[in-house]
Amino acid sequence: MSVAVGTDDLTAWLRRFAEVVHERRDELTALDAAIGDADHGSNMDRGMAAVVAVLDDAPPADPAGLLKKTGATLVSKVGGASGPLYGTFFLRMAGAAGDGDLDDAAVARAVRAGLEGVVARGKAEPGDKTMVDALGPACDALDAAVGAGKPLADALAAAAEAAVQGRDATVPMVARKGRASYLGERSAGHMDPGATSVTLLVEAAAATLGRP
Amino acid sequence: MTVGIVVVSHSRALADAAVELARQMLPGRELAVAVAAGTEDGGLGTDAAAVADAIGQADSGDGVVVLMDLGSAVLSAETALEFLDDDVRERVTLSAAPLVEGLVGAVVVAASGMTRAQVAAEAERGLAPKQAHLS
């Protein structure tokens, strides 16, 4: 049976992600210090704190509006490349969300649209050592599980498991996108910060969405 | 015809200095050059909404050429296009030119009343003098 995902559920997801990003901020920045510009944790924390401020002060009333406002806030407040990338993810989710609450299939469609937006914006391909290496497998797992009629909570748990595996697989990769690409072969041996943070996003979804 | 110029950088100081250097080429001449650079709190970063605002400031109806430093500056500039009205977006060119060299070439050509395509082409060949000298 499908459990509708509404504004309260999405709000819980975003708040959970903001909490986890804040807790893991130094870890994300340390990963970025190894192969990038050492700002991923602080940038994501600043962006999600701005999203939480919107949720506190002027929360949009419908799911699509909430996702759109989240995306618009992130493109403006994050500062680094994660701003346009995470921002586009939520803006595309909003565009695919339609009116009202989302059923399981709508959640999967919205996440797929978000992934396609990230790929279009960043032009990253699988294996480039980016967030796509975790978000892509997560999206595939979500689609497969929802398509097989699994409950959303189980489908998101499968997506989180796929994200973790995808994230871990970025360690030996040589970066071909972003600041890490300037390091060439020296980027191998480090986990990608974007793949790490987007795994937290999927895990936060699994912890908050699809629960009756 | 006056094409406007937008500079997108992670650093407000870098953008302002690049604009100062380029404006040396325009003694006594006016040109709309808008900057979108840095985070609100004065740190390093880019903001797509600020880029969209800067495009609006620089556009007099004859179009805008946007020069960027790297990474998120490029992604923020691309994202900013989504926030513009269709008619404005159609007269914006995102330039792959190197920021400093491209900006110097672009302001000279823009201030002389050339078209957006000509301004963008001049920016793109910004590295040519340095490459010719060092070859």
Short mmCIF file of C-alpha atoms in Angstrom, two decimals, chain A:
data_model
loop_
_atom_site.label_atom_id
_atom_site.label_comp_id
_atom_site.label_asym_id
_atom_site.label_seq_id
_atom_site.Cartn_x
_atom_site.Cartn_y
_atom_site.Cartn_z
CA MET A 1 0.00 0.00 0.00
CA SER A 2 1.26 3.42 -0.90
CA VAL A 3 1.83 5.99 1.84
CA ALA A 4 1.43 9.51 0.54
CA VAL A 5 4.38 11.85 1.06
CA GLY A 6 3.24 15.34 1.99
CA THR A 7 4.72 18.63 3.13
CA ASP A 8 5.24 17.42 6.71
CA ASP A 9 7.16 14.36 5.50
CA LEU A 10 9.38 16.38 3.19
CA THR A 11 9.98 18.88 5.99
CA ALA A 12 11.05 16.04 8.30
CA TRP A 13 13.41 14.76 5.56
CA LEU A 14 15.02 18.17 5.04
CA ARG A 15 15.36 18.83 8.78
CA ARG A 16 16.96 15.42 9.28
CA PHE A 17 19.40 16.07 6.41
CA ALA A 18 20.26 19.49 7.87
CA GLU A 19 20.95 17.90 11.27
CA VAL A 20 23.17 15.19 9.83
CA VAL A 21 25.07 17.63 7.61
CA HIS A 22 25.67 19.80 10.65
CA GLU A 23 26.89 16.83 12.70
CA ARG A 24 29.15 15.58 9.91
CA ARG A 25 30.23 19.02 8.70
CA ASP A 26 33.89 18.66 9.68
CA GLU A 27 34.08 15.17 8.17
CA LEU A 28 32.68 16.43 4.84
CA THR A 29 35.10 19.34 4.84
CA ALA A 30 38.03 17.01 5.66
CA LEU A 31 37.12 14.81 2.67
CA ASP A 32 37.03 17.94 0.51
CA ALA A 33 40.35 19.16 1.95
CA ALA A 34 41.99 16.00 0.64
CA ILE A 35 40.90 16.45 -2.99
CA GLY A 36 39.16 19.81 -3.32
CA ASP A 37 38.82 23.22 -1.78
CA ALA A 38 37.96 22.23 1.80
CA ASP A 39 34.55 23.83 1.95
CA HIS A 40 31.98 21.11 1.29
CA GLY A 41 30.92 20.63 4.91
CA SER A 42 30.72 24.31 5.73
CA ASN A 43 28.98 25.10 2.43
CA MET A 44 26.33 22.38 2.84
CA ASP A 45 25.82 23.31 6.49
CA ARG A 46 25.28 26.97 5.58
CA GLY A 47 22.87 26.00 2.77
CA MET A 48 20.81 23.58 4.85
CA ALA A 49 20.72 26.01 7.78
CA ALA A 50 19.17 28.52 5.35
CA VAL A 51 16.64 25.87 4.26
CA VAL A 52 15.73 25.18 7.90
CA ALA A 53 15.26 28.93 8.45
CA VAL A 54 12.75 28.93 5.58
CA LEU A 55 10.98 25.90 7.09
CA ASP A 56 10.80 27.73 10.43
CA ASP A 57 9.74 31.14 9.16
CA ALA A 58 7.77 30.77 5.92
CA PRO A 59 7.18 27.13 5.02
CA PRO A 60 5.53 26.66 1.62
CA ALA A 61 2.17 24.92 1.93
CA ASP A 62 2.47 22.22 -0.76
CA PRO A 63 5.17 19.64 -1.60
CA ALA A 64 6.14 21.16 -4.96
CA GLY A 65 6.41 24.63 -3.43
CA LEU A 66 8.50 23.29 -0.57
CA LEU A 67 10.90 21.50 -2.92
CA LYS A 68 11.15 24.57 -5.17
CA LYS A 69 11.91 26.89 -2.28
CA THR A 70 14.53 24.45 -1.00
CA GLY A 71 16.24 24.40 -4.40
CA ALA A 72 16.14 28.19 -4.77
CA THR A 73 17.62 28.59 -1.28
CA LEU A 74 20.44 26.14 -1.93
CA VAL A 75 21.52 27.68 -5.27
CA SER A 76 21.82 31.00 -3.48
CA LYS A 77 23.29 30.08 -0.09
CA VAL A 78 25.67 27.14 -0.48
CA GLY A 79 28.38 29.02 -2.37
CA GLY A 80 30.23 26.09 -3.96
CA ALA A 81 29.33 23.83 -6.85
CA SER A 82 27.05 21.88 -4.51
CA GLY A 83 24.71 24.89 -4.56
CA PRO A 84 23.73 24.66 -8.21
CA LEU A 85 23.88 20.85 -8.08
CA TYR A 86 21.77 20.23 -4.96
CA GLY A 87 19.63 23.24 -5.89
CA THR A 88 18.90 21.85 -9.33
CA PHE A 89 18.14 18.45 -7.76
CA PHE A 90 15.35 19.97 -5.65
CA LEU A 91 14.11 22.34 -8.38
CA ARG A 92 13.73 19.38 -10.78
CA MET A 93 12.05 17.32 -8.05
CA ALA A 94 9.62 20.21 -7.64
CA GLY A 95 8.95 20.32 -11.37
CA ALA A 96 8.13 16.61 -11.40
CA ALA A 97 6.16 16.57 -8.14
CA GLY A 98 2.87 17.77 -9.60
CA ASP A 99 0.07 18.99 -7.36
CA GLY A 100 -0.58 17.72 -3.87
CA ASP A 101 1.02 14.81 -2.01
CA LEU A 102 3.25 12.27 -3.72
CA ASP A 103 2.53 8.56 -3.91
CA ASP A 104 5.42 6.06 -4.11
CA ALA A 105 5.68 6.24 -7.89
CA ALA A 106 5.64 10.04 -7.79
CA VAL A 107 8.48 10.04 -5.25
CA ALA A 108 10.54 7.80 -7.54
CA ARG A 109 9.73 10.00 -10.57
CA ALA A 110 10.68 13.16 -8.71
CA VAL A 111 13.99 11.71 -7.52
CA ARG A 112 14.73 10.53 -11.06
CA ALA A 113 14.00 14.03 -12.39
CA GLY A 114 16.31 15.43 -9.71
CA LEU A 115 19.12 13.08 -10.73
CA GLU A 116 18.66 14.01 -14.39
CA GLY A 117 18.90 17.67 -13.41
CA VAL A 118 22.16 17.05 -11.52
CA VAL A 119 23.60 15.20 -14.52
CA ALA A 120 22.51 17.96 -16.92
CA ARG A 121 23.95 20.68 -14.68
CA GLY A 122 27.25 19.03 -13.77
CA LYS A 123 27.69 16.94 -16.94
CA ALA A 124 29.12 14.16 -14.78
CA GLU A 125 29.04 10.56 -15.93
CA PRO A 126 29.16 7.44 -13.77
CA GLY A 127 32.75 6.86 -12.66
CA ASP A 128 33.72 10.54 -12.63
CA LYS A 129 33.96 10.45 -8.79
CA THR A 130 31.00 12.71 -8.07
CA MET A 131 27.67 12.69 -6.24
CA VAL A 132 26.22 10.97 -9.32
CA ASP A 133 28.13 7.80 -8.40
CA ALA A 134 26.00 7.49 -5.24
CA LEU A 135 22.76 9.16 -6.36
CA GLY A 136 22.55 7.21 -9.63
CA PRO A 137 22.58 3.73 -8.05
CA ALA A 138 20.23 4.98 -5.30
CA CYS A 139 17.79 6.19 -7.93
CA ASP A 140 18.01 2.89 -9.83
CA ALA A 141 17.37 0.91 -6.63
CA LEU A 142 14.42 3.14 -5.73
CA ASP A 143 12.87 2.74 -9.19
CA ALA A 144 13.34 -1.04 -9.13
CA ALA A 145 11.85 -1.47 -5.65
CA VAL A 146 8.89 0.86 -6.25
CA GLY A 147 8.33 -0.80 -9.62
CA ALA A 148 8.24 -4.18 -7.88
CA GLY A 149 5.56 -2.90 -5.54
CA LYS A 150 7.72 -2.68 -2.41
CA PRO A 151 6.59 -0.22 0.28
CA LEU A 152 8.29 3.18 0.02
CA ALA A 153 10.18 2.72 3.30
CA ASP A 154 11.71 -0.53 1.99
CA ALA A 155 12.44 1.05 -1.40
CA LEU A 156 14.23 3.96 0.24
CA ALA A 157 16.18 1.57 2.47
CA ALA A 158 17.34 -0.21 -0.69
CA ALA A 159 18.21 3.17 -2.22
CA ALA A 160 20.27 4.10 0.83
CA GLU A 161 22.13 0.79 0.67
CA ALA A 162 22.89 1.41 -3.03
CA ALA A 163 24.07 4.94 -2.24
CA VAL A 164 26.47 3.64 0.41
CA GLN A 165 27.93 1.13 -2.04
CA GLY A 166 28.18 3.80 -4.75
CA ARG A 167 29.81 6.21 -2.32
CA ASP A 168 32.37 3.63 -1.22
CA ALA A 169 33.14 2.82 -4.86
CA THR A 170 34.32 6.42 -5.41
CA VAL A 171 37.43 5.81 -3.27
CA PRO A 172 39.66 4.33 -6.00
CA MET A 173 38.24 6.54 -8.76
CA VAL A 174 40.21 9.33 -10.43
CA ALA A 175 38.20 12.55 -10.40
CA ARG A 176 37.16 13.91 -13.76
CA LYS A 177 34.90 16.75 -12.58
CA GLY A 178 35.18 19.69 -10.25
CA ARG A 179 38.13 20.97 -8.27
CA ALA A 180 39.33 17.41 -7.59
CA SER A 181 39.95 16.92 -11.32
CA TYR A 182 42.90 19.30 -11.05
CA LEU A 183 44.58 16.64 -8.90
CA GLY A 184 44.35 13.93 -11.56
CA GLU A 185 45.67 10.57 -10.33
CA ARG A 186 46.33 12.02 -6.88
CA SER A 187 42.55 12.12 -6.32
CA ALA A 188 42.46 8.31 -6.16
CA GLY A 189 42.34 6.81 -2.67
CA HIS A 190 39.91 9.37 -1.26
CA MET A 191 36.14 9.15 -0.87
CA ASP A 192 34.27 11.79 -2.84
CA PRO A 193 32.69 14.46 -0.60
CA GLY A 194 29.65 14.99 -2.84
CA ALA A 195 28.95 11.25 -3.01
CA THR A 196 29.24 11.22 0.80
CA SER A 197 26.81 14.08 1.40
CA VAL A 198 24.24 12.82 -1.11
CA THR A 199 24.35 9.44 0.63
CA LEU A 200 23.39 11.28 3.83
CA LEU A 201 20.48 12.81 1.88
CA VAL A 202 19.23 9.38 0.76
CA GLU A 203 19.73 7.91 4.24
CA ALA A 204 17.75 10.84 5.68
CA ALA A 205 14.95 10.06 3.21
CA ALA A 206 14.97 6.40 4.28
CA ALA A 207 14.74 7.49 7.92
CA THR A 208 11.81 9.87 7.44
CA LEU A 209 9.68 9.06 4.36
CA GLY A 210 7.19 6.29 3.69
CA ARG A 211 6.41 5.70 7.36
CA PRO A 212 2.71 5.50 8.16
#
